[in-house]
Short mmCIF file of C-alpha atoms in Angstrom, two decimals:
data_model
loop_
_atom_site.label_atom_id
_atom_site.label_comp_id
_atom_site.label_asym_id
_atom_site.label_seq_id
_atom_site.Cartn_x
_atom_site.Cartn_y
_atom_site.Cartn_z
CA UNK A 1 43.34 -23.34 -60.69
CA UNK A 2 44.16 -22.99 -57.21
CA UNK A 3 41.27 -25.52 -55.06
CA UNK A 4 39.09 -24.72 -53.28
CA UNK A 5 38.94 -26.22 -49.78
CA UNK A 6 36.44 -23.74 -47.46
CA UNK A 7 36.37 -22.77 -44.16
CA UNK A 8 35.23 -25.92 -41.62
CA UNK A 9 31.94 -23.91 -40.24
CA UNK A 10 32.18 -22.57 -36.62
CA UNK A 11 31.36 -23.87 -32.97
CA UNK A 12 28.18 -22.32 -32.13
CA UNK A 13 29.24 -20.07 -29.29
CA UNK A 14 28.05 -20.95 -26.09
CA UNK A 15 26.47 -19.15 -23.59
CA UNK A 16 27.56 -16.97 -20.77
CA UNK A 17 28.12 -19.03 -17.89
CA UNK A 18 26.28 -18.33 -15.02
CA UNK A 19 22.63 -15.83 -16.45
CA UNK A 20 19.69 -16.53 -14.37
CA UNK A 21 16.48 -17.13 -15.77
CA UNK A 22 14.59 -13.76 -15.14
CA UNK A 23 13.48 -13.01 -11.74
CA UNK A 24 9.88 -11.59 -10.94
CA UNK A 25 7.91 -10.62 -8.52
CA UNK A 26 4.19 -9.97 -9.13
CA UNK A 27 2.16 -10.75 -5.04
CA UNK A 28 3.28 -7.93 -3.51
CA UNK A 29 2.56 -9.16 0.31
CA UNK A 30 3.12 -5.66 1.87
CA UNK A 31 5.87 -4.97 4.47
CA UNK A 32 7.68 -6.84 6.37
CA UNK A 33 9.41 -5.10 9.25
CA UNK A 34 12.13 -8.45 10.19
CA UNK A 35 15.22 -8.88 8.81
CA UNK A 36 15.93 -7.68 5.60
CA UNK A 37 17.95 -10.51 4.01
CA UNK A 38 15.88 -12.54 5.42
CA UNK A 39 11.86 -12.11 3.97
CA UNK A 40 10.25 -13.06 1.21
CA UNK A 41 11.21 -10.83 -2.29
CA UNK A 42 7.50 -10.00 -2.61
CA UNK A 43 8.28 -7.92 0.86
CA UNK A 44 8.89 -4.21 1.21
CA UNK A 45 11.17 -2.98 3.83
CA UNK A 46 9.15 0.45 4.00
CA UNK A 47 5.91 2.51 2.04
CA UNK A 48 3.89 5.40 1.89
CA UNK A 49 0.77 5.72 1.35
CA UNK A 50 0.48 1.83 -1.36
CA UNK A 51 -1.64 -0.36 -0.13
CA UNK A 52 -3.01 -3.79 -1.25
CA UNK A 53 -6.47 -3.65 -2.08
CA UNK A 54 -6.22 -4.12 -5.89
CA UNK A 55 -3.78 -7.11 -4.83
CA UNK A 56 -1.70 -8.37 -5.73
CA UNK A 57 -0.38 -5.68 -7.47
CA UNK A 58 0.56 -2.80 -5.64
CA UNK A 59 -1.81 0.82 -6.07
CA UNK A 60 -1.48 3.88 -4.58
CA UNK A 61 -4.44 4.42 -1.75
CA UNK A 62 -7.11 6.03 -2.66
CA UNK A 63 -7.93 9.11 -1.16
CA UNK A 64 -10.03 10.89 -0.43
CA UNK A 65 -12.75 14.25 0.41
CA UNK A 66 -13.27 16.39 2.59
CA UNK A 67 -17.28 16.78 4.83
CA UNK A 68 -16.43 19.63 6.14
CA UNK A 69 -14.55 20.88 8.73
CA UNK A 70 -15.07 22.52 12.19
CA UNK A 71 -12.25 24.51 14.52
CA UNK A 72 -9.15 22.26 15.02
CA UNK A 73 -9.80 18.67 16.20
CA UNK A 74 -13.01 16.44 16.24
CA UNK A 75 -13.56 14.26 19.46
CA UNK A 76 -16.01 12.53 18.67
CA UNK A 77 -18.11 10.69 15.92
CA UNK A 78 -21.65 8.87 15.74
CA UNK A 79 -23.83 7.51 14.18
CA UNK A 80 -27.99 6.91 14.27
CA UNK A 81 -29.51 5.60 11.84
CA UNK A 82 -27.70 5.88 8.57
CA UNK A 83 -26.30 9.37 9.42
CA UNK A 84 -23.24 11.08 10.73
CA UNK A 85 -22.96 12.44 13.96
CA UNK A 86 -19.49 14.29 14.63
CA UNK A 87 -18.97 17.41 17.48
CA UNK A 88 -15.67 18.87 17.65
CA UNK A 89 -13.48 21.34 19.80
CA UNK A 90 -15.31 24.15 18.24
CA UNK A 91 -18.05 23.09 21.29
CA UNK A 92 -20.67 22.15 17.93
CA UNK A 93 -22.58 19.07 17.80
CA UNK A 94 -23.25 18.09 14.26
CA UNK A 95 -25.19 16.43 12.18
CA UNK A 96 -24.52 14.63 8.22
CA UNK A 97 -27.42 13.28 6.27
CA UNK A 98 -25.76 12.36 3.22
CA UNK A 99 -25.86 16.29 1.79
CA UNK A 100 -26.12 18.80 4.88
CA UNK A 101 -24.65 18.99 8.06
CA UNK A 102 -27.44 20.46 10.47
CA UNK A 103 -26.17 21.86 13.99
CA UNK A 104 -28.25 20.15 16.19
CA UNK A 105 -26.74 21.63 20.00
CA UNK A 106 -23.13 24.60 20.45
CA UNK A 107 -21.70 25.14 23.71
CA UNK A 108 -20.38 21.95 24.55
CA UNK A 109 -16.80 21.26 26.06
CA UNK A 110 -14.53 22.03 22.94
CA UNK A 111 -12.08 19.91 24.88
CA UNK A 112 -13.32 16.56 26.30
CA UNK A 113 -13.30 13.42 23.82
CA UNK A 114 -16.88 11.92 23.82
CA UNK A 115 -18.03 8.63 23.48
CA UNK A 116 -20.67 6.87 21.87
CA UNK A 117 -23.87 3.92 21.59
CA UNK A 118 -27.47 3.17 19.85
CA UNK A 119 -29.66 2.00 21.92
CA UNK A 120 -33.72 2.05 22.73
CA UNK A 121 -34.68 -0.27 26.31
CA UNK A 122 -37.91 1.63 26.83
CA UNK A 123 -38.22 5.03 24.57
CA UNK A 124 -39.76 5.14 22.05
CA UNK A 125 -37.62 5.19 18.72
CA UNK A 126 -33.35 3.87 18.71
CA UNK A 127 -31.42 6.88 20.50
CA UNK A 128 -28.21 7.82 19.80
CA UNK A 129 -26.20 8.61 23.46
CA UNK A 130 -23.49 10.73 24.20
CA UNK A 131 -21.19 10.93 27.85
CA UNK A 132 -18.19 13.24 27.91
CA UNK A 133 -17.42 12.78 31.00
CA UNK A 134 -18.67 16.33 32.26
CA UNK A 135 -22.26 15.40 30.42
CA UNK A 136 -25.23 12.66 29.27
CA UNK A 137 -26.88 13.73 25.89
CA UNK A 138 -29.48 11.39 23.53
CA UNK A 139 -30.38 11.99 20.58
CA UNK A 140 -33.76 10.52 19.40
CA UNK A 141 -34.27 11.84 15.65
CA UNK A 142 -35.12 15.10 15.90
CA UNK A 143 -33.29 16.74 19.20
CA UNK A 144 -30.47 16.60 21.42
CA UNK A 145 -31.88 16.85 24.75
CA UNK A 146 -29.72 15.23 28.34
CA UNK A 147 -30.00 12.24 28.87
CA UNK A 148 -30.88 12.12 33.30
CA UNK A 149 -30.64 9.87 36.24
CA UNK A 150 -27.12 9.53 34.85
CA UNK A 151 -23.68 9.57 37.24
CA UNK A 152 -21.35 12.18 37.58
CA UNK A 153 -18.21 12.55 35.33
CA UNK A 154 -20.16 8.90 33.64
CA UNK A 155 -17.35 8.28 30.08
CA UNK A 156 -17.16 4.75 27.68
CA UNK A 157 -20.92 3.91 26.90
CA UNK A 158 -21.84 0.67 25.72
CA UNK A 159 -24.82 -1.54 25.71
CA UNK A 160 -24.95 -4.34 27.28
CA UNK A 161 -27.24 -7.02 28.40
CA UNK A 162 -30.39 -4.57 27.89
CA UNK A 163 -27.99 -1.69 29.57
CA UNK A 164 -26.53 1.02 28.97
CA UNK A 165 -22.49 0.70 30.66
CA UNK A 166 -20.20 3.66 31.71
CA UNK A 167 -17.72 4.49 34.39
CA UNK A 168 -16.52 6.84 36.52
CA UNK A 169 -13.07 6.21 37.80
CA UNK A 170 -12.86 3.08 39.30
CA UNK A 171 -16.36 2.27 39.06
CA UNK A 172 -18.41 0.47 36.18
CA UNK A 173 -21.99 1.78 36.10
CA UNK A 174 -25.07 0.21 34.70
CA UNK A 175 -28.64 1.46 34.02
CA UNK A 176 -31.79 -0.50 35.01
CA UNK A 177 -32.67 -3.66 32.73
CA UNK A 178 -34.32 -1.52 29.79
CA UNK A 179 -34.49 1.89 31.57
CA UNK A 180 -31.44 4.09 30.36
CA UNK A 181 -32.05 7.15 33.05
CA UNK A 182 -32.38 5.20 35.75
CA UNK A 183 -28.31 4.87 37.26
CA UNK A 184 -29.46 4.29 40.83
CA UNK A 185 -32.36 1.40 41.65
CA UNK A 186 -31.31 -0.86 43.63
CA UNK A 187 -34.60 -2.46 45.01
CA UNK A 188 -32.67 -5.87 44.78
CA UNK A 189 -35.24 -7.45 41.28
CA UNK A 190 -33.10 -8.02 38.53
CA UNK A 191 -34.23 -5.60 37.12
CA UNK A 192 -32.28 -2.92 39.69
CA UNK A 193 -29.08 -1.15 37.80
CA UNK A 194 -25.93 -1.87 38.66
CA UNK A 195 -22.34 -0.99 40.09
CA UNK A 196 -18.87 -2.31 40.86
CA UNK A 197 -15.25 -1.48 41.72
CA UNK A 198 -12.23 -2.42 40.14
CA UNK A 199 -9.21 -3.61 41.66
CA UNK A 200 -6.56 -3.94 39.60
CA UNK A 201 -3.15 -4.25 40.89
CA UNK A 202 -2.25 -1.24 39.80
CA UNK A 203 -5.04 0.75 41.04
CA UNK A 204 -6.09 1.88 37.37
CA UNK A 205 -9.09 3.36 36.42
CA UNK A 206 -11.27 2.20 33.68
CA UNK A 207 -10.87 3.66 30.85
CA UNK A 208 -11.98 1.49 28.45
CA UNK A 209 -15.23 -0.53 27.93
CA UNK A 210 -16.65 -2.61 24.75
CA UNK A 211 -19.89 -4.37 24.79
CA UNK A 212 -20.95 -7.43 22.66
CA UNK A 213 -24.04 -9.69 22.53
CA UNK A 214 -22.16 -12.63 25.23
CA UNK A 215 -19.82 -9.84 27.15
CA UNK A 216 -18.82 -6.90 27.78
CA UNK A 217 -15.22 -6.00 27.41
CA UNK A 218 -13.25 -3.41 30.45
CA UNK A 219 -10.32 -1.64 30.15
CA UNK A 220 -7.31 -0.64 32.05
CA UNK A 221 -3.79 0.66 31.18
CA UNK A 222 -2.37 -2.65 31.56
CA UNK A 223 -4.75 -5.18 32.47
CA UNK A 224 -8.45 -6.61 30.60
CA UNK A 225 -11.25 -7.99 32.17
CA UNK A 226 -14.56 -9.10 30.99
CA UNK A 227 -17.47 -9.62 32.18
CA UNK A 228 -20.30 -12.08 31.98
CA UNK A 229 -24.22 -12.78 32.44
CA UNK A 230 -27.18 -11.28 31.53
CA UNK A 231 -29.08 -9.89 35.46
CA UNK A 232 -27.21 -8.10 38.50
CA UNK A 233 -27.14 -11.87 40.41
CA UNK A 234 -24.64 -13.49 37.74
CA UNK A 235 -23.02 -11.46 36.48
CA UNK A 236 -19.47 -12.11 36.68
CA UNK A 237 -15.86 -10.28 36.87
CA UNK A 238 -12.78 -12.64 35.28
CA UNK A 239 -9.60 -11.03 34.94
CA UNK A 240 -7.82 -11.91 31.52
CA UNK A 241 -4.69 -10.83 31.29
CA UNK A 242 -2.81 -9.03 33.50
CA UNK A 243 0.07 -6.56 31.75
CA UNK A 244 -1.80 -6.63 28.68
CA UNK A 245 -4.46 -3.14 28.73
CA UNK A 246 -5.34 -0.83 27.14
CA UNK A 247 -4.25 3.21 25.65
CA UNK A 248 -7.56 4.19 25.19
CA UNK A 249 -11.47 4.38 24.88
CA UNK A 250 -10.72 4.05 21.33
CA UNK A 251 -8.25 1.95 20.62
CA UNK A 252 -9.66 -0.59 19.35
CA UNK A 253 -11.43 -1.98 16.33
CA UNK A 254 -13.47 -5.31 15.81
CA UNK A 255 -14.09 -7.45 13.07
CA UNK A 256 -16.64 -10.32 12.33
CA UNK A 257 -15.91 -10.67 16.15
CA UNK A 258 -12.82 -10.67 16.63
CA UNK A 259 -11.17 -7.98 19.07
CA UNK A 260 -8.32 -6.20 17.93
CA UNK A 261 -6.19 -3.82 20.51
CA UNK A 262 -3.93 -1.10 21.27
CA UNK A 263 -1.79 -1.62 23.46
CA UNK A 264 1.37 0.50 24.96
CA UNK A 265 3.91 -1.83 23.46
CA UNK A 266 2.12 -3.25 19.88
CA UNK A 267 -1.71 -4.44 18.50
CA UNK A 268 -2.95 -7.31 20.00
CA UNK A 269 -5.47 -9.74 18.61
CA UNK A 270 -8.17 -10.18 21.71
CA UNK A 271 -10.85 -13.04 20.60
CA UNK A 272 -12.47 -12.81 24.11
CA UNK A 273 -11.38 -15.54 26.46
CA UNK A 274 -7.80 -15.88 25.59
CA UNK A 275 -5.31 -14.67 26.57
CA UNK A 276 -4.35 -11.66 23.62
CA UNK A 277 -1.65 -12.49 20.71
CA UNK A 278 0.15 -9.95 19.40
CA UNK A 279 1.95 -12.62 16.59
CA UNK A 280 -0.26 -11.01 13.64
CA UNK A 281 1.59 -8.31 14.31
CA UNK A 282 5.14 -8.47 14.75
CA UNK A 283 5.98 -8.60 11.41
CA UNK A 284 5.52 -4.44 11.52
CA UNK A 285 6.68 -4.07 14.65
CA UNK A 286 9.52 -1.71 13.91
CA UNK A 287 6.40 0.80 13.07
CA UNK A 288 4.77 0.41 17.02
CA UNK A 289 7.71 0.99 18.58
CA UNK A 290 7.26 4.23 20.95
CA UNK A 291 3.07 4.71 20.16
CA UNK A 292 2.16 8.03 21.56
CA UNK A 293 -1.85 7.87 24.00
CA UNK A 294 -3.64 9.42 20.49
CA UNK A 295 -3.80 6.39 19.51
CA UNK A 296 -7.32 4.73 17.79
CA UNK A 297 -8.32 1.90 15.32
CA UNK A 298 -11.14 1.34 13.08
CA UNK A 299 -12.34 -1.40 10.45
CA UNK A 300 -14.45 -2.02 7.51
CA UNK A 301 -15.25 -5.01 5.73
CA UNK A 302 -12.05 -5.41 4.58
CA UNK A 303 -9.36 -3.38 6.78
CA UNK A 304 -8.34 -2.87 9.66
CA UNK A 305 -6.98 1.60 10.60
CA UNK A 306 -4.27 1.57 13.49
CA UNK A 307 -3.46 5.31 14.03
CA UNK A 308 -0.18 4.50 15.85
CA UNK A 309 1.50 8.31 15.55
CA UNK A 310 1.36 11.63 14.26
CA UNK A 311 -0.06 11.61 10.19
CA UNK A 312 0.88 8.15 10.85
CA UNK A 313 -1.46 4.77 9.98
CA UNK A 314 -1.01 1.13 10.16
CA UNK A 315 -3.59 -0.53 7.56
CA UNK A 316 -4.21 -4.68 7.70
CA UNK A 317 -5.82 -5.54 5.27
CA UNK A 318 -7.31 -9.06 7.06
CA UNK A 319 -8.83 -10.68 3.08
CA UNK A 320 -8.01 -14.23 3.49
CA UNK A 321 -5.82 -14.73 1.45
CA UNK A 322 -4.11 -11.70 1.84
CA UNK A 323 -3.57 -10.62 5.93
CA UNK A 324 -1.07 -7.46 4.88
CA UNK A 325 0.54 -5.20 5.96
CA UNK A 326 0.82 -1.16 4.87
CA UNK A 327 1.75 2.11 5.58
CA UNK A 328 -0.59 4.84 5.11
CA UNK A 329 1.14 8.96 6.13
CA UNK A 330 -0.37 12.19 5.56
CA UNK A 331 -3.95 12.01 7.15
CA UNK A 332 -4.21 11.65 10.81
CA UNK A 333 -6.83 10.48 12.52
CA UNK A 334 -8.81 11.21 16.35
CA UNK A 335 -11.73 8.81 15.36
CA UNK A 336 -12.73 6.29 12.65
CA UNK A 337 -15.97 5.51 11.95
CA UNK A 338 -17.55 3.45 9.07
CA UNK A 339 -21.60 3.70 8.34
CA UNK A 340 -22.81 1.94 5.68
CA UNK A 341 -19.84 0.28 4.69
CA UNK A 342 -18.04 3.56 4.35
CA UNK A 343 -14.78 4.50 6.31
CA UNK A 344 -15.40 8.30 7.62
CA UNK A 345 -12.47 10.01 10.15
CA UNK A 346 -12.27 13.00 11.84
CA UNK A 347 -9.03 14.13 12.17
CA UNK A 348 -6.61 16.80 14.54
CA UNK A 349 -7.37 19.58 12.20
CA UNK A 350 -11.00 19.48 12.63
CA UNK A 351 -11.81 17.66 9.01
CA UNK A 352 -14.58 15.54 8.74
CA UNK A 353 -13.48 12.71 5.87
CA UNK A 354 -14.98 10.05 3.70
CA UNK A 355 -12.85 7.63 2.40
CA UNK A 356 -13.18 7.42 -1.16
CA UNK A 357 -12.00 5.67 -4.77
CA UNK A 358 -11.37 8.56 -5.87
CA UNK A 359 -6.96 8.84 -7.27
CA UNK A 360 -6.40 12.33 -4.52
CA UNK A 361 -7.16 13.54 -1.08
CA UNK A 362 -9.48 16.11 -1.41
CA UNK A 363 -7.92 17.63 -4.75
CA UNK A 364 -4.36 16.73 -4.38
CA UNK A 365 -2.25 14.22 -5.48
CA UNK A 366 -0.87 11.26 -3.45
CA UNK A 367 2.88 10.88 -2.74
CA UNK A 368 3.87 7.84 -2.16
CA UNK A 369 6.48 5.27 -2.06
CA UNK A 370 7.46 1.78 -1.57
CA UNK A 371 11.32 -0.15 -0.99
CA UNK A 372 12.30 -3.39 -1.52
CA UNK A 373 14.15 -5.59 0.49
CA UNK A 374 18.04 -6.27 -0.33
CA UNK A 375 18.48 -8.10 -3.23
CA UNK A 376 21.38 -10.67 -3.63
CA UNK A 377 22.11 -14.33 -5.17
CA UNK A 378 20.78 -16.97 -3.39
CA UNK A 379 23.95 -17.25 -1.68
CA UNK A 380 25.39 -13.76 0.24
CA UNK A 381 28.62 -14.60 -0.95
CA UNK A 382 28.58 -15.18 -4.60
CA UNK A 383 29.02 -11.86 -6.74
CA UNK A 384 26.92 -10.96 -9.50
CA UNK A 385 26.53 -9.25 -12.13
CA UNK A 386 23.22 -7.20 -12.86
CA UNK A 387 22.08 -7.67 -16.71
CA UNK A 388 18.91 -5.84 -16.99
CA UNK A 389 16.01 -4.17 -14.56
CA UNK A 390 12.62 -3.16 -15.34
CA UNK A 391 8.78 -2.79 -13.87
CA UNK A 392 5.50 -2.58 -15.19
CA UNK A 393 2.90 -0.43 -14.46
CA UNK A 394 -0.40 1.57 -15.00
CA UNK A 395 0.82 5.59 -14.75
CA UNK A 396 -1.91 7.87 -15.86
CA UNK A 397 -1.07 11.22 -17.48
CA UNK A 398 -0.96 13.34 -15.03
CA UNK A 399 1.45 11.04 -12.74
CA UNK A 400 5.51 11.00 -11.99
CA UNK A 401 7.83 8.21 -10.88
CA UNK A 402 10.74 8.67 -9.76
CA UNK A 403 13.02 5.05 -8.91
CA UNK A 404 16.42 5.14 -7.21
CA UNK A 405 19.07 2.27 -6.03
CA UNK A 406 20.94 1.51 -2.80
CA UNK A 407 24.09 -1.52 -3.03
CA UNK A 408 23.57 -0.98 0.79
CA UNK A 409 21.63 -3.54 3.67
CA UNK A 410 19.50 -0.34 5.32
CA UNK A 411 20.41 3.60 5.23
CA UNK A 412 19.25 6.44 2.78
CA UNK A 413 22.06 6.40 -0.04
CA UNK A 414 19.64 6.23 -2.30
CA UNK A 415 20.69 7.46 -5.79
CA UNK A 416 18.13 8.60 -8.80
CA UNK A 417 18.85 6.77 -11.77
CA UNK A 418 15.19 6.81 -14.24
CA UNK A 419 11.96 9.07 -13.65
CA UNK A 420 8.61 8.79 -15.29
CA UNK A 421 6.18 10.62 -16.56
CA UNK A 422 2.70 7.95 -17.02
CA UNK A 423 1.83 7.55 -20.67
CA UNK A 424 -1.90 6.77 -20.10
CA UNK A 425 -0.49 2.91 -21.32
CA UNK A 426 -3.05 0.77 -20.23
CA UNK A 427 -0.12 -0.87 -18.75
CA UNK A 428 3.97 0.03 -20.02
CA UNK A 429 7.35 -1.48 -19.61
CA UNK A 430 9.44 0.85 -17.64
CA UNK A 431 13.12 -0.35 -18.58
CA UNK A 432 15.66 0.41 -15.25
CA UNK A 433 19.27 1.60 -16.23
CA UNK A 434 21.53 -0.58 -13.69
CA UNK A 435 25.04 0.70 -14.90
CA UNK A 436 25.31 2.46 -11.52
CA UNK A 437 24.98 -1.02 -9.22
CA UNK A 438 25.86 -3.70 -12.43
CA UNK A 439 29.02 -5.38 -9.66
CA UNK A 440 27.08 -5.21 -6.84
CA UNK A 441 26.03 -7.71 -4.26
CA UNK A 442 22.98 -6.11 -2.83
CA UNK A 443 20.84 -3.62 -4.28
CA UNK A 444 17.55 -2.34 -2.98
CA UNK A 445 15.13 -0.97 -5.42
CA UNK A 446 13.03 2.79 -3.97
CA UNK A 447 9.87 3.96 -6.61
CA UNK A 448 8.64 7.04 -5.39
CA UNK A 449 5.71 8.59 -6.61
CA UNK A 450 2.81 11.40 -6.87
CA UNK A 451 -0.49 10.45 -8.49
CA UNK A 452 -2.36 7.52 -8.78
CA UNK A 453 -0.45 4.03 -9.90
CA UNK A 454 -0.17 0.30 -10.44
CA UNK A 455 2.53 -1.59 -10.07
CA UNK A 456 2.41 -4.77 -11.49
CA UNK A 457 5.61 -6.61 -11.36
CA UNK A 458 9.54 -5.46 -10.52
CA UNK A 459 12.17 -8.64 -12.79
CA UNK A 460 15.53 -8.52 -12.86
CA UNK A 461 17.76 -10.60 -14.26
CA UNK A 462 21.54 -11.65 -13.27
CA UNK A 463 24.65 -13.28 -14.07
CA UNK A 464 25.59 -15.23 -10.83
CA UNK A 465 29.54 -15.30 -10.97
CA UNK A 466 31.96 -16.51 -8.71
CA UNK A 467 32.17 -16.93 -4.61
CA UNK A 468 34.00 -13.45 -2.82
#
């Protein structure tokens, strides 16, 4: 009998060197247009119709409903108590009471834009007061009538120090104390009206007025001024900055006492009395170039909205700890207005939109996309092998998603690698094929879709290879 000699147990195979732990992105931090290789992995180089409202998740923005359509362009929006008032280029003053529209006045100019403010003074009740450079009107809760005594051509109505303020060309005007129909009372008392010719290095007209509790901000195309004081004897105008201005009277938004203004070059953070700062908007500077003159701005308790180009809104989520930028498309506002914490938009199609929690735009699903930075090894010259790539997302039934990969830093060389149809599961894992990029040193991911979705996590696993 042959002696049996057992074979030795082979050594346990060593794992392949260089395999990294999965790299997860779960805290999405909005847009960044700086050098794409250098930005944080949680920031995006491009985005359309995505939102940080579900931060740290990334979700498709909420939709809107259409409250009404009037003519082909909205020319002004204001509010009296809880009523929304809209003037469009159909020449009609419309009132929305929360359920129905009412016509208050017809025969108005079909091109001049309006500015509104509320004021009482010696009137019986709060009035909504509007001017457009041609006429001045007031609404007292029942009817729209003329506001008498107003200087011809008055624009940009606002309130400050118990007075109405407006401008005619370079002239700054204020009514008499608490007397909205007295604009030419100069009796030498502290209740007088007020007028001042605004001087600037370029001889520009006033194109922006905004009153607050402590000052009146006066904007020209290339300068910003402030008026302080509460009586004609101590009214004082101070030049704040020359070289930065305001594009138009609707291109500012105020939130928690801080004003953001759109200049020809960028968006500035302006706290009053100090020089404007563009630091908070520099991160999305790519999207702020070549802005047109139809810009507009608005704010609600959580976000700032800036219409910068046709069908493009830059949205800043100002919540503490978030402070992220998003980009929305397919809405072209002419005016923003917040009433009872609800954002209303008058647009260039004559529609009055209400932003709400719906998942579609007036019945049409929202199309969206976002693009990641180029993913590389910590050292860009070190080669990598892509092992796995997957996504965790909520994809309702009816939503479709396409996933693309690119092997360049920028450019439109994306290849479709996977398509998904929503199953309605709470959260599902989507495996993304990496065969086409398995040995690429640079890989970008683009995900686009139609319909609501919420992106929770994007995960990749790679093997680090040798240098070069």
